[in-house]
């Protein structure tokens, strides 16, 4: 089952706000979201379930949905010739 998730930028466009405003609300805990960035990432990559957005739009207090299962990141493999990088993994 595929869940529909939105980025803070997509939510901001939907609500007529700035993406930074949505990110700040997520980080403050006002909007439940989950982080899909890798553990070593410098910046968090938030995703917000459409159910959360629709609940807020109806005036309800949103419940945080369970985060998706941990994705396997693509493995990078450098070939001996040149600087080409191949990606292998689920896409």
GROMACS .gro file of N, CA, C and O in nm:
model
  364
    1UNK      N    1   0.084  -0.118   0.000
    1UNK     CA    2   0.000   0.000   0.000
    1UNK      C    3   0.088   0.124   0.000
    1UNK      O    4   0.176   0.139   0.083
    2UNK      N    5   0.065   0.210  -0.094
    2UNK     CA    6   0.143   0.335  -0.102
    2UNK      C    7   0.069   0.446  -0.029
    2UNK      O    8  -0.050   0.467  -0.051
    3UNK      N    9   0.142   0.513   0.058
    3UNK     CA   10   0.084   0.627   0.128
    3UNK      C   11   0.123   0.754   0.054
    3UNK      O   12   0.234   0.764   0.001
    4UNK      N   13   0.035   0.850   0.054
    4UNK     CA   14   0.065   0.978  -0.008
    4UNK      C   15   0.128   1.066   0.098
    4UNK      O   16   0.072   1.086   0.206
    5UNK      N   17   0.245   1.117   0.067
    5UNK     CA   18   0.314   1.209   0.157
    5UNK      C   19   0.351   1.334   0.080
    5UNK      O   20   0.370   1.331  -0.041
    6UNK      N   21   0.359   1.444   0.152
    6UNK     CA   22   0.393   1.572   0.092
    6UNK      C   23   0.519   1.628   0.157
    6UNK      O   24   0.546   1.601   0.274
    7UNK      N   25   0.592   1.707   0.082
    7UNK     CA   26   0.707   1.777   0.137
    7UNK      C   27   0.658   1.907   0.201
    7UNK      O   28   0.547   1.953   0.172
    8UNK      N   29   0.737   1.968   0.287
    8UNK     CA   30   0.698   2.098   0.342
    8UNK      C   31   0.671   2.203   0.233
    8UNK      O   32   0.579   2.284   0.247
    9UNK      N   33   0.744   2.198   0.124
    9UNK     CA   34   0.721   2.292   0.014
    9UNK      C   35   0.584   2.272  -0.050
    9UNK      O   36   0.514   2.368  -0.083
   10UNK      N   37   0.544   2.145  -0.065
   10UNK     CA   38   0.413   2.116  -0.124
   10UNK      C   39   0.300   2.160  -0.031
   10UNK      O   40   0.198   2.212  -0.076
   11UNK      N   41   0.318   2.139   0.099
   11UNK     CA   42   0.217   2.183   0.196
   11UNK      C   43   0.210   2.336   0.196
   11UNK      O   44   0.101   2.394   0.199
   12UNK      N   45   0.325   2.400   0.192
   12UNK     CA   46   0.328   2.546   0.190
   12UNK      C   47   0.255   2.601   0.068
   12UNK      O   48   0.179   2.698   0.078
   13UNK      N   49   0.275   2.540  -0.047
   13UNK     CA   50   0.206   2.585  -0.169
   13UNK      C   51   0.056   2.564  -0.155
   13UNK      O   52  -0.023   2.650  -0.192
   14UNK      N   53   0.017   2.452  -0.097
   14UNK     CA   54  -0.125   2.421  -0.078
   14UNK      C   55  -0.192   2.521   0.016
   14UNK      O   56  -0.309   2.558  -0.004
   15UNK      N   57  -0.120   2.564   0.119
   15UNK     CA   58  -0.176   2.655   0.219
   15UNK      C   59  -0.141   2.801   0.196
   15UNK      O   60  -0.183   2.888   0.273
   16UNK      N   61  -0.060   2.833   0.096
   16UNK     CA   62  -0.023   2.972   0.070
   16UNK      C   63   0.075   3.029   0.172
   16UNK      O   64   0.069   3.147   0.205
   17UNK      N   65   0.163   2.944   0.223
   17UNK     CA   66   0.264   2.987   0.320
   17UNK      C   67   0.403   2.963   0.262
   17UNK      O   68   0.417   2.907   0.154
   18UNK      N   69   0.504   3.003   0.339
   18UNK     CA   70   0.642   2.975   0.299
   18UNK      C   71   0.681   2.836   0.349
   18UNK      O   72   0.635   2.792   0.455
   19UNK      N   73   0.767   2.769   0.275
   19UNK     CA   74   0.812   2.635   0.313
   19UNK      C   75   0.883   2.638   0.449
   19UNK      O   76   0.869   2.545   0.529
   20UNK      N   77   0.956   2.744   0.476
   20UNK     CA   78   1.027   2.754   0.605
   20UNK      C   79   0.928   2.758   0.721
   20UNK      O   80   0.955   2.703   0.828
   21UNK      N   81   0.813   2.820   0.702
   21UNK     CA   82   0.710   2.824   0.806
   21UNK      C   83   0.662   2.683   0.838
   21UNK      O   84   0.648   2.646   0.956
   22UNK      N   85   0.641   2.602   0.734
   22UNK     CA   86   0.596   2.464   0.756
   22UNK      C   87   0.706   2.385   0.826
   22UNK      O   88   0.678   2.310   0.920
   23UNK      N   89   0.832   2.402   0.783
   23UNK     CA   90   0.943   2.331   0.848
   23UNK      C   91   0.952   2.366   0.996
   23UNK      O   92   0.975   2.279   1.081
   24UNK      N   93   0.935   2.493   1.028
   24UNK     CA   94   0.942   2.535   1.168
   24UNK      C   95   0.828   2.474   1.249
   24UNK      O   96   0.847   2.434   1.364
   25UNK      N   97   0.708   2.465   1.191
   25UNK     CA   98   0.595   2.404   1.260
   25UNK      C   99   0.618   2.254   1.281
   25UNK      O  100   0.581   2.199   1.384
   26UNK      N  101   0.681   2.190   1.183
   26UNK     CA  102   0.714   2.048   1.198
   26UNK      C  103   0.815   2.029   1.310
   26UNK      O  104   0.798   1.945   1.398
   27UNK      N  105   0.920   2.109   1.309
   27UNK     CA  106   1.024   2.097   1.412
   27UNK      C  107   0.973   2.132   1.551
   27UNK      O  108   1.023   2.081   1.651
   28UNK      N  109   0.871   2.219   1.558
   28UNK     CA  110   0.811   2.255   1.686
   28UNK      C  111   0.710   2.151   1.733
   28UNK      O  112   0.659   2.160   1.845
   29UNK      N  113   0.679   2.054   1.648
   29UNK     CA  114   0.584   1.950   1.684
   29UNK      C  115   0.439   1.986   1.657
   29UNK      O  116   0.349   1.911   1.694
   30UNK      N  117   0.414   2.098   1.591
   30UNK     CA  118   0.277   2.139   1.561
   30UNK      C  119   0.218   2.058   1.446
   30UNK      O  120   0.096   2.040   1.439
   31UNK      N  121   0.302   2.013   1.355
   31UNK     CA  122   0.259   1.930   1.243
   31UNK      C  123   0.338   1.799   1.251
   31UNK      O  124   0.460   1.800   1.239
   32UNK      N  125   0.269   1.687   1.271
   32UNK     CA  126   0.340   1.558   1.277
   32UNK      C  127   0.401   1.525   1.140
   32UNK      O  128   0.337   1.538   1.036
   33UNK      N  129   0.525   1.483   1.141
   33UNK     CA  130   0.596   1.447   1.018
   33UNK      C  131   0.704   1.347   1.052
   33UNK      O  132   0.733   1.322   1.169
   34UNK      N  133   0.762   1.288   0.950
   34UNK     CA  134   0.873   1.197   0.971
   34UNK      C  135   0.988   1.235   0.880
   34UNK      O  136   0.970   1.295   0.774
   35UNK      N  137   1.107   1.202   0.925
   35UNK     CA  138   1.230   1.239   0.856
   35UNK      C  139   1.275   1.123   0.767
   35UNK      O  140   1.287   1.011   0.814
   36UNK      N  141   1.298   1.151   0.639
   36UNK     CA  142   1.343   1.047   0.546
   36UNK      C  143   1.490   1.062   0.508
   36UNK      O  144   1.538   0.992   0.421
   37UNK      N  145   1.560   1.153   0.573
   37UNK     CA  146   1.701   1.173   0.539
   37UNK      C  147   1.786   1.062   0.601
   37UNK      O  148   1.745   0.994   0.694
   38UNK      N  149   1.905   1.048   0.548
   38UNK     CA  150   1.997   0.948   0.602
   38UNK      C  151   2.051   0.999   0.736
   38UNK      O  152   2.052   1.119   0.762
   39UNK      N  153   2.098   0.909   0.820
   39UNK     CA  154   2.150   0.951   0.951
   39UNK      C  155   2.266   1.050   0.943
   39UNK      O  156   2.285   1.130   1.033
   40UNK      N  157   2.342   1.047   0.836
   40UNK     CA  158   2.457   1.136   0.824
   40UNK      C  159   2.424   1.267   0.751
   40UNK      O  160   2.513   1.348   0.729
   41UNK      N  161   2.298   1.287   0.715
   41UNK     CA  162   2.259   1.408   0.641
   41UNK      C  163   2.274   1.533   0.727
   41UNK      O  164   2.251   1.530   0.847
   42UNK      N  165   2.312   1.641   0.664
   42UNK     CA  166   2.327   1.768   0.735
   42UNK      C  167   2.193   1.837   0.756
   42UNK      O  168   2.176   1.914   0.848
   43UNK      N  169   2.099   1.811   0.665
   43UNK     CA  170   1.967   1.874   0.674
   43UNK      C  171   1.859   1.767   0.671
   43UNK      O  172   1.867   1.671   0.596
   44UNK      N  173   1.759   1.785   0.754
   44UNK     CA  174   1.650   1.688   0.760
   44UNK      C  175   1.558   1.703   0.639
   44UNK      O  176   1.534   1.813   0.591
   45UNK      N  177   1.505   1.590   0.594
   45UNK     CA  178   1.411   1.587   0.482
   45UNK      C  179   1.278   1.537   0.536
   45UNK      O  180   1.259   1.418   0.554
   46UNK      N  181   1.189   1.630   0.566
   46UNK     CA  182   1.061   1.597   0.627
   46UNK      C  183   0.959   1.554   0.523
   46UNK      O  184   0.956   1.606   0.412
   47UNK      N  185   0.872   1.462   0.562
   47UNK     CA  186   0.757   1.422   0.483
   47UNK      C  187   0.636   1.422   0.575
   47UNK      O  188   0.643   1.380   0.690
   48UNK      N  189   0.524   1.470   0.521
   48UNK     CA  190   0.402   1.485   0.598
   48UNK      C  191   0.293   1.404   0.528
   48UNK      O  192   0.269   1.423   0.409
   49UNK      N  193   0.228   1.315   0.602
   49UNK     CA  194   0.123   1.231   0.545
   49UNK      C  195   0.003   1.317   0.508
   49UNK      O  196  -0.033   1.412   0.579
   50UNK      N  197  -0.061   1.283   0.397
   50UNK     CA  198  -0.178   1.358   0.350
   50UNK      C  199  -0.290   1.352   0.454
   50UNK      O  200  -0.367   1.448   0.468
   51UNK      N  201  -0.298   1.243   0.530
   51UNK     CA  202  -0.401   1.232   0.633
   51UNK      C  203  -0.384   1.342   0.739
   51UNK      O  204  -0.482   1.395   0.790
   52UNK      N  205  -0.260   1.374   0.771
   52UNK     CA  206  -0.231   1.479   0.868
   52UNK      C  207  -0.278   1.614   0.813
   52UNK      O  208  -0.343   1.693   0.883
   53UNK      N  209  -0.245   1.642   0.689
   53UNK     CA  210  -0.282   1.770   0.626
   53UNK      C  211  -0.434   1.783   0.621
   53UNK      O  212  -0.490   1.888   0.655
   54UNK      N  213  -0.502   1.677   0.579
   54UNK     CA  214  -0.648   1.682   0.569
   54UNK      C  215  -0.712   1.699   0.707
   54UNK      O  216  -0.813   1.769   0.720
   55UNK      N  217  -0.656   1.637   0.809
   55UNK     CA  218  -0.710   1.654   0.945
   55UNK      C  219  -0.696   1.798   0.991
   55UNK      O  220  -0.789   1.855   1.050
   56UNK      N  221  -0.582   1.859   0.965
   56UNK     CA  222  -0.561   2.000   1.002
   56UNK      C  223  -0.659   2.089   0.927
   56UNK      O  224  -0.718   2.181   0.984
   57UNK      N  225  -0.680   2.060   0.799
   57UNK     CA  226  -0.773   2.141   0.719
   57UNK      C  227  -0.917   2.127   0.768
   57UNK      O  228  -0.997   2.220   0.753
   58UNK      N  229  -0.951   2.012   0.825
   58UNK     CA  230  -1.086   1.993   0.882
   58UNK      C  231  -1.098   2.053   1.021
   58UNK      O  232  -1.205   2.051   1.082
   59UNK      N  233  -0.988   2.102   1.077
   59UNK     CA  234  -0.990   2.162   1.209
   59UNK      C  235  -0.970   2.061   1.321
   59UNK      O  236  -0.991   2.093   1.437
   60UNK      N  237  -0.930   1.940   1.286
   60UNK     CA  238  -0.906   1.837   1.386
   60UNK      C  239  -0.760   1.839   1.429
   60UNK      O  240  -0.673   1.888   1.358
   61UNK      N  241  -0.736   1.782   1.547
   61UNK     CA  242  -0.598   1.767   1.592
   61UNK      C  243  -0.541   1.643   1.523
   61UNK      O  244  -0.594   1.533   1.539
   62UNK      N  245  -0.434   1.659   1.445
   62UNK     CA  246  -0.382   1.545   1.369
   62UNK      C  247  -0.309   1.446   1.458
   62UNK      O  248  -0.244   1.483   1.555
   63UNK      N  249  -0.326   1.319   1.426
   63UNK     CA  250  -0.250   1.213   1.491
   63UNK      C  251  -0.131   1.181   1.403
   63UNK      O  252  -0.142   1.177   1.281
   64UNK      N  253  -0.020   1.156   1.464
   64UNK     CA  254   0.100   1.123   1.388
   64UNK      C  255   0.089   0.981   1.334
   64UNK      O  256   0.075   0.887   1.411
   65UNK      N  257   0.093   0.965   1.202
   65UNK     CA  258   0.091   0.830   1.147
   65UNK      C  259   0.226   0.762   1.169
   65UNK      O  260   0.327   0.830   1.192
   66UNK      N  261   0.226   0.633   1.163
   66UNK     CA  262   0.352   0.560   1.179
   66UNK      C  263   0.444   0.593   1.063
   66UNK      O  264   0.399   0.605   0.949
   67UNK      N  265   0.571   0.611   1.089
   67UNK     CA  266   0.664   0.638   0.980
   67UNK      C  267   0.676   0.517   0.889
   67UNK      O  268   0.647   0.405   0.931
   68UNK      N  269   0.716   0.539   0.765
   68UNK     CA  270   0.731   0.426   0.674
   68UNK      C  271   0.846   0.337   0.718
   68UNK      O  272   0.934   0.381   0.792
   69UNK      N  273   0.846   0.213   0.673
   69UNK     CA  274   0.959   0.128   0.708
   69UNK      C  275   1.088   0.186   0.653
   69UNK      O  276   1.087   0.256   0.552
   70UNK      N  277   1.198   0.159   0.720
   70UNK     CA  278   1.326   0.214   0.678
   70UNK      C  279   1.359   0.166   0.538
   70UNK      O  280   1.357   0.046   0.510
   71UNK      N  281   1.386   0.261   0.452
   71UNK     CA  282   1.419   0.229   0.313
   71UNK      C  283   1.565   0.188   0.304
   71UNK      O  284   1.649   0.237   0.378
   72UNK      N  285   1.592   0.101   0.211
   72UNK     CA  286   1.732   0.067   0.186
   72UNK      C  287   1.787   0.168   0.087
   72UNK      O  288   1.726   0.194  -0.016
   73UNK      N  289   1.895   0.228   0.122
   73UNK     CA  290   1.953   0.330   0.036
   73UNK      C  291   2.032   0.263  -0.075
   73UNK      O  292   2.090   0.155  -0.057
   74UNK      N  293   2.035   0.328  -0.189
   74UNK     CA  294   2.110   0.275  -0.304
   74UNK      C  295   2.259   0.268  -0.269
   74UNK      O  296   2.313   0.357  -0.205
   75UNK      N  297   2.321   0.161  -0.309
   75UNK     CA  298   2.464   0.146  -0.285
   75UNK      C  299   2.539   0.210  -0.401
   75UNK      O  300   2.502   0.195  -0.516
   76UNK      N  301   2.643   0.281  -0.368
   76UNK     CA  302   2.723   0.346  -0.472
   76UNK      C  303   2.848   0.263  -0.497
   76UNK      O  304   2.913   0.218  -0.405
   77UNK      N  305   2.878   0.247  -0.622
   77UNK     CA  306   2.994   0.167  -0.658
   77UNK      C  307   3.073   0.243  -0.763
   77UNK      O  308   3.021   0.282  -0.866
   78UNK      N  309   3.199   0.267  -0.735
   78UNK     CA  310   3.284   0.341  -0.827
   78UNK      C  311   3.359   0.242  -0.915
   78UNK      O  312   3.420   0.149  -0.866
   79UNK      N  313   3.352   0.265  -1.043
   79UNK     CA  314   3.425   0.180  -1.136
   79UNK      C  315   3.570   0.224  -1.144
   79UNK      O  316   3.603   0.339  -1.117
   80UNK      N  317   3.655   0.132  -1.184
   80UNK     CA  318   3.797   0.163  -1.190
   80UNK      C  319   3.830   0.261  -1.301
   80UNK      O  320   3.926   0.336  -1.293
   81UNK      N  321   3.751   0.265  -1.407
   81UNK     CA  322   3.777   0.357  -1.517
   81UNK      C  323   3.701   0.487  -1.497
   81UNK      O  324   3.581   0.488  -1.473
   82UNK      N  325   3.769   0.597  -1.511
   82UNK     CA  326   3.703   0.727  -1.507
   82UNK      C  327   3.640   0.759  -1.373
   82UNK      O  328   3.671   0.700  -1.271
   83UNK      N  329   3.550   0.854  -1.375
   83UNK     CA  330   3.485   0.901  -1.254
   83UNK      C  331   3.337   0.863  -1.252
   83UNK      O  332   3.258   0.924  -1.184
   84UNK      N  333   3.299   0.765  -1.328
   84UNK     CA  334   3.160   0.725  -1.338
   84UNK      C  335   3.114   0.656  -1.209
   84UNK      O  336   3.186   0.573  -1.153
   85UNK      N  337   2.995   0.687  -1.168
   85UNK     CA  338   2.938   0.624  -1.048
   85UNK      C  339   2.810   0.557  -1.091
   85UNK      O  340   2.721   0.618  -1.148
   86UNK      N  341   2.799   0.429  -1.065
   86UNK     CA  342   2.676   0.354  -1.092
   86UNK      C  343   2.597   0.341  -0.964
   86UNK      O  344   2.652   0.329  -0.857
   87UNK      N  345   2.467   0.340  -0.978
   87UNK     CA  346   2.379   0.322  -0.865
   87UNK      C  347   2.308   0.190  -0.880
   87UNK      O  348   2.258   0.159  -0.986
   88UNK      N  349   2.306   0.115  -0.776
   88UNK     CA  350   2.232  -0.009  -0.779
   88UNK      C  351   2.145  -0.016  -0.654
   88UNK      O  352   2.186   0.025  -0.547
   89UNK      N  353   2.027  -0.060  -0.671
   89UNK     CA  354   1.935  -0.068  -0.559
   89UNK      C  355   1.794  -0.041  -0.605
   89UNK      O  356   1.770  -0.015  -0.723
   90UNK      N  357   1.699  -0.045  -0.516
   90UNK     CA  358   1.559  -0.023  -0.555
   90UNK      C  359   1.534   0.123  -0.587
   90UNK      O  360   1.577   0.213  -0.516
   91UNK      N  361   1.466   0.146  -0.696
   91UNK     CA  362   1.429   0.283  -0.736
   91UNK      C  363   1.284   0.290  -0.768
   91UNK      O  364   1.222   0.207  -0.817
   0.00000   0.00000   0.00000
